[in-house]
Every structure is written in structure tokens, then in C-alpha cells.
Coordinates of C-alpha atoms in Angstrom, one line a residue:
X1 CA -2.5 63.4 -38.6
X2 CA -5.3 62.8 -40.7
X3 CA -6.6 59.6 -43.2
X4 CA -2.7 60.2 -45.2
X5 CA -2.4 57.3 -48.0
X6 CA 0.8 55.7 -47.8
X7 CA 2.2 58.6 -51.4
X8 CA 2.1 61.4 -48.4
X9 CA 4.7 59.8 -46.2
X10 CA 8.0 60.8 -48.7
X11 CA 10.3 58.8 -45.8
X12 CA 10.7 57.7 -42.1
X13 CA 12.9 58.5 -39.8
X14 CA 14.8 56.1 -38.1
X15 CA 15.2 56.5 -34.4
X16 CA 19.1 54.9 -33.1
X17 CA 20.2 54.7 -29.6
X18 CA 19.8 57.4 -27.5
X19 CA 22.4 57.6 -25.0
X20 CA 25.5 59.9 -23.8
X21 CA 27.8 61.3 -26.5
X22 CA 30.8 59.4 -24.5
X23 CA 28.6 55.6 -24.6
X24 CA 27.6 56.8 -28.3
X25 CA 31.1 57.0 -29.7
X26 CA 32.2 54.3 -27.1
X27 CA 29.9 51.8 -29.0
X28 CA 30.5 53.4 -32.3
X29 CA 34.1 52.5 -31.9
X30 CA 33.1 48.8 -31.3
X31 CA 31.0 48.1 -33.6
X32 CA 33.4 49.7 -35.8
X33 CA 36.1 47.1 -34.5
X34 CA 33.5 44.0 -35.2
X35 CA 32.2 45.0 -38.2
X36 CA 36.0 45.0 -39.8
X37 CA 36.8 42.0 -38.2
X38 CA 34.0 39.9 -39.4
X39 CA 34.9 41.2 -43.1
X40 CA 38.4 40.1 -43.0
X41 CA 37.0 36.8 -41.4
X42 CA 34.1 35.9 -44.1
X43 CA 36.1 37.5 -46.8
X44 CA 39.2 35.0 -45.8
X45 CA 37.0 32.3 -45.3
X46 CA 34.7 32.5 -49.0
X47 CA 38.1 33.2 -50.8
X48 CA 39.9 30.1 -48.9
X49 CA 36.7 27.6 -49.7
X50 CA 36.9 29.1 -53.2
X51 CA 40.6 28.8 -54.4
X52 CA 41.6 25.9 -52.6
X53 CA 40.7 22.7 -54.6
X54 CA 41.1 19.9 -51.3
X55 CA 37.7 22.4 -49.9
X56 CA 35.7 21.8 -53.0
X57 CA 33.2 19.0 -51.3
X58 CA 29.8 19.7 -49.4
X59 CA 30.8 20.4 -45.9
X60 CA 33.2 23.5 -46.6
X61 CA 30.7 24.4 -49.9
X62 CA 27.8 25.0 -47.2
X63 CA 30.5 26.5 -44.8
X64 CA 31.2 29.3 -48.0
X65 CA 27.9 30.0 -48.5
X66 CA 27.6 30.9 -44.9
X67 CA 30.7 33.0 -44.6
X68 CA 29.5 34.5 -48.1
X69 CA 25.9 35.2 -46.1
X70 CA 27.6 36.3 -42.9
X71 CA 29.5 38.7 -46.0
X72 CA 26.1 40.4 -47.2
X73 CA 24.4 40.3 -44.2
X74 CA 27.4 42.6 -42.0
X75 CA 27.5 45.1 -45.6
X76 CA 23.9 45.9 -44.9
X77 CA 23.0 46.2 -41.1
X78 CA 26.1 46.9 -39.6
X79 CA 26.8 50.6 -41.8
X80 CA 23.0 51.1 -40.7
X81 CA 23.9 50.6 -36.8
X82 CA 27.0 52.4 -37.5
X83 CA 25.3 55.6 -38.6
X84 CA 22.6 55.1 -35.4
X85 CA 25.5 55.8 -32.8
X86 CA 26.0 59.0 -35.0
X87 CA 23.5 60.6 -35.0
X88 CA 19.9 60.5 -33.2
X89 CA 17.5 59.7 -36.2
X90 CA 18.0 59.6 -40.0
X91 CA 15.8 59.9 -42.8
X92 CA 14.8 56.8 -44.8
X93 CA 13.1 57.1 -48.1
X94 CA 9.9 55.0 -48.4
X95 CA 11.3 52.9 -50.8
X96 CA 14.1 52.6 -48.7
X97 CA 12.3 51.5 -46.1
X98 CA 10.4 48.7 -47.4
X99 CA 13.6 47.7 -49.2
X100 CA 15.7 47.0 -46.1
X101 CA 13.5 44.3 -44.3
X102 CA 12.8 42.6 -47.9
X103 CA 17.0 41.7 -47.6
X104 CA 17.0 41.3 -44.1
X105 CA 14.7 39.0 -43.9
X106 CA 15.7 37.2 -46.9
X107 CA 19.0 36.5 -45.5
X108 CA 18.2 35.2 -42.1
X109 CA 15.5 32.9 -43.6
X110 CA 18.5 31.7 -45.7
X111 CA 20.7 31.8 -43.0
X112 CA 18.0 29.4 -41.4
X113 CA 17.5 26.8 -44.1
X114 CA 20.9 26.8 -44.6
X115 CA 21.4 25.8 -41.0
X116 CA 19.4 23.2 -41.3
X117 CA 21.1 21.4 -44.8
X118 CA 24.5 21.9 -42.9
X119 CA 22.6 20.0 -39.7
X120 CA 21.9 17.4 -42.3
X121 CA 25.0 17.0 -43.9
X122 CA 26.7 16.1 -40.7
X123 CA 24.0 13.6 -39.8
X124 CA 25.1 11.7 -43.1
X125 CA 28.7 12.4 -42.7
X126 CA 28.7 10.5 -38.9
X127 CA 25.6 8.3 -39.0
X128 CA 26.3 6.8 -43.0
X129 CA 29.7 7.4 -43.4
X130 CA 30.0 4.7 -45.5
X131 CA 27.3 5.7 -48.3
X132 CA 28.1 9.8 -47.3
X133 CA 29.7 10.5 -50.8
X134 CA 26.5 8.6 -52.7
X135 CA 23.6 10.5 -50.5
X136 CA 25.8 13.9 -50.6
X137 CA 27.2 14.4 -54.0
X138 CA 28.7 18.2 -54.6
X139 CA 25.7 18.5 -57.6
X140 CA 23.2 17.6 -54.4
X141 CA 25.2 20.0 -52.3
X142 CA 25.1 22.8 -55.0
X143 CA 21.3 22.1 -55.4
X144 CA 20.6 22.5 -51.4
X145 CA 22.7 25.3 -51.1
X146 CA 20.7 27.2 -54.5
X147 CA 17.5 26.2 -52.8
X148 CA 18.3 27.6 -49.2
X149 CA 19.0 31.1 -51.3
X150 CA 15.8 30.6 -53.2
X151 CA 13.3 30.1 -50.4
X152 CA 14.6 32.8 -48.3
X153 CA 14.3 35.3 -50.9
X154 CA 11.0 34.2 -51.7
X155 CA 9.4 34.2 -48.7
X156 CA 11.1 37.7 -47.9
X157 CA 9.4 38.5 -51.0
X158 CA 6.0 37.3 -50.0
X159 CA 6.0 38.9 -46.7
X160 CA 7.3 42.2 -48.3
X161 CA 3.9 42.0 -50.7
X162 CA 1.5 42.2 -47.7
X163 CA 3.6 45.0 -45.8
X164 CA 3.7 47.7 -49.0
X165 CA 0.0 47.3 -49.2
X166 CA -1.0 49.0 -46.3
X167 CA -1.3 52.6 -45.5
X168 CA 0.8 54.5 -43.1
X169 CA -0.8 58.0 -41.9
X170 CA 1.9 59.1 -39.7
X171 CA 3.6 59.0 -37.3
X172 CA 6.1 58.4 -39.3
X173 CA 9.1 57.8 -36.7
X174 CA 10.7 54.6 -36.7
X175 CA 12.3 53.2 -33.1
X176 CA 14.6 51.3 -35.2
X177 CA 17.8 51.6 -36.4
X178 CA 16.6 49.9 -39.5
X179 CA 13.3 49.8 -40.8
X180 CA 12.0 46.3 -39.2
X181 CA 8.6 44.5 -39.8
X182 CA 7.2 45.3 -36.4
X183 CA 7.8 49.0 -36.3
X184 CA 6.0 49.0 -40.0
X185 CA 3.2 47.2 -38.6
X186 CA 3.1 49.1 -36.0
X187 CA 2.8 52.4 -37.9
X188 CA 0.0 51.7 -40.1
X189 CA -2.9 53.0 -40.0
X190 CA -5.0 50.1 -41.9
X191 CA -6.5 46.9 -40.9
X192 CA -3.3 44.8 -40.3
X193 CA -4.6 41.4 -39.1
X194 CA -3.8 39.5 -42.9
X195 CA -0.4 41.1 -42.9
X196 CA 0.6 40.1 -38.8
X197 CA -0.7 36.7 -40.0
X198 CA 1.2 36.0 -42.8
X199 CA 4.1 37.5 -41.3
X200 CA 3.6 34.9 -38.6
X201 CA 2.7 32.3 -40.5
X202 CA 6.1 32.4 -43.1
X203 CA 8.3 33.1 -40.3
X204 CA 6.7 30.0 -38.5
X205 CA 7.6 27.9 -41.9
X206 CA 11.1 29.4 -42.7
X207 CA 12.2 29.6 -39.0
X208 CA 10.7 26.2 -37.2
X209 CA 10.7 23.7 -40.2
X210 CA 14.2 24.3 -40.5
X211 CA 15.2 24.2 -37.0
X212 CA 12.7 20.8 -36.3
X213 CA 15.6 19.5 -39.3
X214 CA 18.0 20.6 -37.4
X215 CA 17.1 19.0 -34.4
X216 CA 16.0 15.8 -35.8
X217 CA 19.7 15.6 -37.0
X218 CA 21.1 16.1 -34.0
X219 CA 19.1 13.7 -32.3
X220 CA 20.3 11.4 -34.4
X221 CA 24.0 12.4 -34.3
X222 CA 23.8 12.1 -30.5
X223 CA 22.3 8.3 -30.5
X224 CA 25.3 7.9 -32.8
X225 CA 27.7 9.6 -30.5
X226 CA 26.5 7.3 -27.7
X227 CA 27.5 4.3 -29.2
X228 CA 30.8 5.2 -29.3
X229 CA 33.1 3.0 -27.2
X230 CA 35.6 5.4 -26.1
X231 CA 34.6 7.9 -23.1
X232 CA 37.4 10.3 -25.4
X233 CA 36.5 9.5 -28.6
X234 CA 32.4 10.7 -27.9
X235 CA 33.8 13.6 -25.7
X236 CA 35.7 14.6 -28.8
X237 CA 33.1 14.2 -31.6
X238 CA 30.4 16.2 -28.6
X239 CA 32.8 19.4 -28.0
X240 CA 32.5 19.7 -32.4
X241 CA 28.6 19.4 -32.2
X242 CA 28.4 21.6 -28.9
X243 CA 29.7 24.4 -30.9
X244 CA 27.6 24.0 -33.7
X245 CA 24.4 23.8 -31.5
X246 CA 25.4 26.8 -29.7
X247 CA 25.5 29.2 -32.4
X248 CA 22.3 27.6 -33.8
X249 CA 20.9 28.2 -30.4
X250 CA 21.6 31.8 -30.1
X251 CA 20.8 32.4 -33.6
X252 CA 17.3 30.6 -34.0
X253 CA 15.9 32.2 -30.1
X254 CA 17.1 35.7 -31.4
X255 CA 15.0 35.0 -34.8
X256 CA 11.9 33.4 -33.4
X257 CA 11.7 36.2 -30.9
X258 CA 12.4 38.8 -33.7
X259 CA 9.7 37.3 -36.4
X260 CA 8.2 34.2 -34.8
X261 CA 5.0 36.4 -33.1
X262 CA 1.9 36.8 -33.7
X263 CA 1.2 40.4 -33.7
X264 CA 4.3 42.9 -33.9
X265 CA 6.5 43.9 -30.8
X266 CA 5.6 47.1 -28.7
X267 CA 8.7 47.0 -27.2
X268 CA 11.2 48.6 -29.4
X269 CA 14.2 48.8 -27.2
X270 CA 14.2 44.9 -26.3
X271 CA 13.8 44.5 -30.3
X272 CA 16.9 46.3 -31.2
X273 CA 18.8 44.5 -28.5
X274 CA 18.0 41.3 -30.1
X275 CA 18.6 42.5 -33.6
X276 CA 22.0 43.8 -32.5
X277 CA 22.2 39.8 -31.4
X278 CA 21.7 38.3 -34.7
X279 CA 22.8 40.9 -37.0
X280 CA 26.3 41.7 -35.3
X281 CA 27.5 39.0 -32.7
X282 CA 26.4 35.6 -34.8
X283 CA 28.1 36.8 -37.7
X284 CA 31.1 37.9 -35.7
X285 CA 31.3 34.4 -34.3
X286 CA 30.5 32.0 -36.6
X287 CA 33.4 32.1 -38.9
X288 CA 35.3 31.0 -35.5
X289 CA 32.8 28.5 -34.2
X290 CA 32.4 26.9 -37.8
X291 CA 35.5 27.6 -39.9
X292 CA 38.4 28.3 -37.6
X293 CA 38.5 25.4 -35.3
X294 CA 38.4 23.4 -38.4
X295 CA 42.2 22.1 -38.6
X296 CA 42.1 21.6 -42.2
X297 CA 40.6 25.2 -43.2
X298 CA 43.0 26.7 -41.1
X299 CA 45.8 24.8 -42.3
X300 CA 44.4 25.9 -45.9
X301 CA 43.7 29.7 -44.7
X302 CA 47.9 29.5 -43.4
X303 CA 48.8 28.5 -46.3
X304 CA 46.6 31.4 -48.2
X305 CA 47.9 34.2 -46.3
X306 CA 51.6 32.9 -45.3
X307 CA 52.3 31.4 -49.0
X308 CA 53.0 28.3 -48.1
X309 CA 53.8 25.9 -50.6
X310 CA 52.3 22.5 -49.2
X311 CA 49.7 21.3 -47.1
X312 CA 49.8 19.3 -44.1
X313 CA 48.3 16.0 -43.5
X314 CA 44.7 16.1 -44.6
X315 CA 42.8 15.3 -41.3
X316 CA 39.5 13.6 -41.7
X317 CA 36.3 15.6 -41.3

């Protein structure tokens, strides 16, 4: 193709998913189907934590700057996936192209750190609920939750700076249905050692620091759960953090395989597998795994939608 600078490639082209017309539309139409449904659910969930005063503390704050997350993120990789299932590749500007992994990546990194204050949170809410409303005021709350935004979209930022450096000399045909960091690296044509390294390097920071929080937490929360008296009572308190720990478990092994490598991914189908992992089934489920089975949310979310007049009895978090 010849030494091209990076100004000669005008756009990529995205590659989708190959298959048979009737798979194609079959998994057009259920994508489709998620992609509404985790609207309505993050859209009812950040307009219930907003508008209803009794949810104005830190737990449900953290749980609306998830849904609110889960909001953005679905708006700009599901239409992406979408249009993959429609047709077989599709041309990406340049700019374009380096602008869709700067947001991605800034929102899972979020999505990460933001993980890892809600880990937190419930460590202080079981293990000092006593001095809970001194260590987690809503001002501390507010500050964790503008700091989880702010390192994510700084370290997307960062990475971004080392990938729009290099050179790309074509081929310019992305086996993506967005344009990822390891299909980039893997197009260039310059030296791209410094920029694997510091992918590897942030997405060691933003991925594992946060998840070491969360399991430090609940470590913690499980000493505390086993000194519970009742066989009931810690079977009770276990089924809440079991489904907390098992969206954090499919979301951090989909991320640290995704980012978490030192050199970028040669194998482009198994990378769009797990990006369809983490960008469409995580946010489908968490509003139900974190929101949902929360009686007083839903009593709050009834009462939103049905026009009720009065709230049941408050049950403790």
C-alpha cells in the first residue's frame, strides 16, 4: 500500500457480522428488542432516583449515575451494532474513528470506578452502620460520584493521545463493529510498542485498582456477614451481595480481556463477542440486578408510573 501518513486514510470501514440474511435480521430484531428495553429501564430508573426526594441519599445517587451510564453507553454502541446486522461493512470517517473508542472507553473506566465507590459504600453501610451517615455524607457521595466521571474520561483521553499519533498506511478495514483500540493498533503501520504499553498500563490502573476496592470490600462485607447469628438472616444479606458480585464478575472479566493485554487482540471475532458482553447484556441486566430487586425503588418506580399517591413502608437498605 505504500509508506501512506495517517491524512491519506479519509475513513475505515467497519467490518459487522457476517452471517445469513435470515441470522442477520434474526439478531437485528433482538438487539433491537434489548436495546429498547434497557432505555425504558435506565430512563425509568435516573428519572425515579431524580424526582423522588426519599432516593436522594448515596446508595440510590450511585445507583442513578449508573442507570444514567448504562443510558449513554446503550445510545452509542448499540445503534453501531444495530447498523452491523444491516449491512456488511460501513464507512467510518477518521475522526469518527478515533472518536468512538475515546467514549467507549471513558465510560467503562467509569463504569469501573464507579463499581468500586458503590463496593465501598455498602461496606460502610453493613460493616459501620452506626457512623454510615458521618463517613458517607451526600456532599462525599456527589464528590465520588464527579470523580468516577472524571478519571474515566481522563484516562480515555490519555490513551486516545498515544493512538492518533500513529500512522495507519492501509489496510484500512476494521473487523469491528466499532472502531476498538486493538483493531487500531493493529492497523498501524508505525512502531506501536509506547502506545500497546500505555494502553496496558491505564487499563491495568482504571480496571484492577478498582476492582482490588471492590474486593477488599467485599471481603470485608463477608467477615461481617459471618457473624451473623441467624443461618436466614446471613443467607438473606448473601443472595443481595451475590447479585451484586455477579454483575461485577461478568463485567470486570469481559473488560480485562477487552483492554487488560499487553499487546492488542488478533482475534477479532472472540473480541466482538465479548464487546457484545459488556456493551449490550451488562447494561441490559443491571437495572434488574441493582435497581429492581430493590423494594423501595420499585415501590418508588409504582408509584411513578401508576400515580400513586403514597408510599409504602420505607424498608431499610
Amino acid at each position: 500500500m505504500g509508506n501512506w501518513s495517517r491524512g491519506h486514510i479519509a475513513e475505515f470501514v467497519s467490518v459487522g457480522f457476517p452471517t445469513s440474511p435470515p441470522l442477520q435480521c434474526l439478531l437485528f430484531v433482538l438487539f433491537l428488542a434489548i436495546y429498547l428495553l434497557t432505555l425504558l429501564e435506565n430512563a425509568l430508573i435516573v428519572s425515579t432516583v431524580w424526582l423522588t426526594p426519599s432516593l436522594h441519599r448515596p446508595m440510590y445517587l450511585f445507583l442513578g449515575h449508573l442507570s444514567f451510564l448504562e443510558l449513554w453507553y446503550v445510545n452509542v454502541t448499540l445503534p453501531r451494532l444495530l447498523g452491523a446486522f444491516l449491512t456488511q461493512e460501513r464507512g467510518v470517517s477518521y475522526v469518527g474513528c478515533m472518536t468512538q473508542p475515546y467514549f467507549f472507553i471513558a465510560l467503562a473506566c467509569t463504569e469501573c470506578v464507579l463499581l468500586a465507590v458503590m463496593a465501598y459504600d455498602r461496606y460502610l453501610a453493613i460493616c459501620e452502620p452506626l457512623r454510615y451517615p458521618s463517613l458517607m455524607p451526600s456532599s462525599l457521595a456527589i464528590r465520588l460520584a464527579a470523580s468516577s466521571w472524571g478519571s474515566g474520561f481522563l484516562s480515555s483521553m490519555m490513551k486516545l493521545l498515544f493512538i492518533s499519533r500513529l500512522s495507519y498506511c492501509g489496510p484500512n478495514v476494521i473487523n469491528h463493529f466499532f472502531c476498538d483500540i486493538s483493531p487500531l493498533l493493529n492497523l498501524t503501520c508505525s512502531d506501536k510498542e509506547h502506545a500497546e504499553l500505555v494502553d496496558f498500563l491505564l487499563a491495568l490502573v482504571m480496571i484492577l485498582l478498582p476492582l482490588l476496592a471492590v474486593v477488599s470490600s467485599y471481603a470485608a462485607i463477608m467477615a461481617a456477614l459471618l457473624r451473623i447469628p441467624t443461618a436466614q438472616g446471613r443467607r438473606k444479606a448473601f443472595s443481595t451481595c451475590a447479585s451484586h458480585l455477579a454483575v461485577v464478575v461478568i463485567y470486570y472479566s469481559s473488560t480485562l480481556f477487552a483492554y487488560a493485554r499487553p499487546q492488542a487482540m488478533s482475534t477479532f471475532n472472540h473480541n466482538k463477542v465479548i464487546s457484545v458482553l459488556y456493551t449490550v447484556i451488562v447494561p441490559f441486566l443491571n437495572p434488574a440486578i441493582y435497581c429492581l430487586r430493590n423494594k423501595e425503588v420499585k415501590d418508588a418506580l409504582r408509584k411513578s408510573v401508576l400515580g400513586r399517591c403514597h408510599y409504602p413502608r420505607d424498608v431499610p437498605d
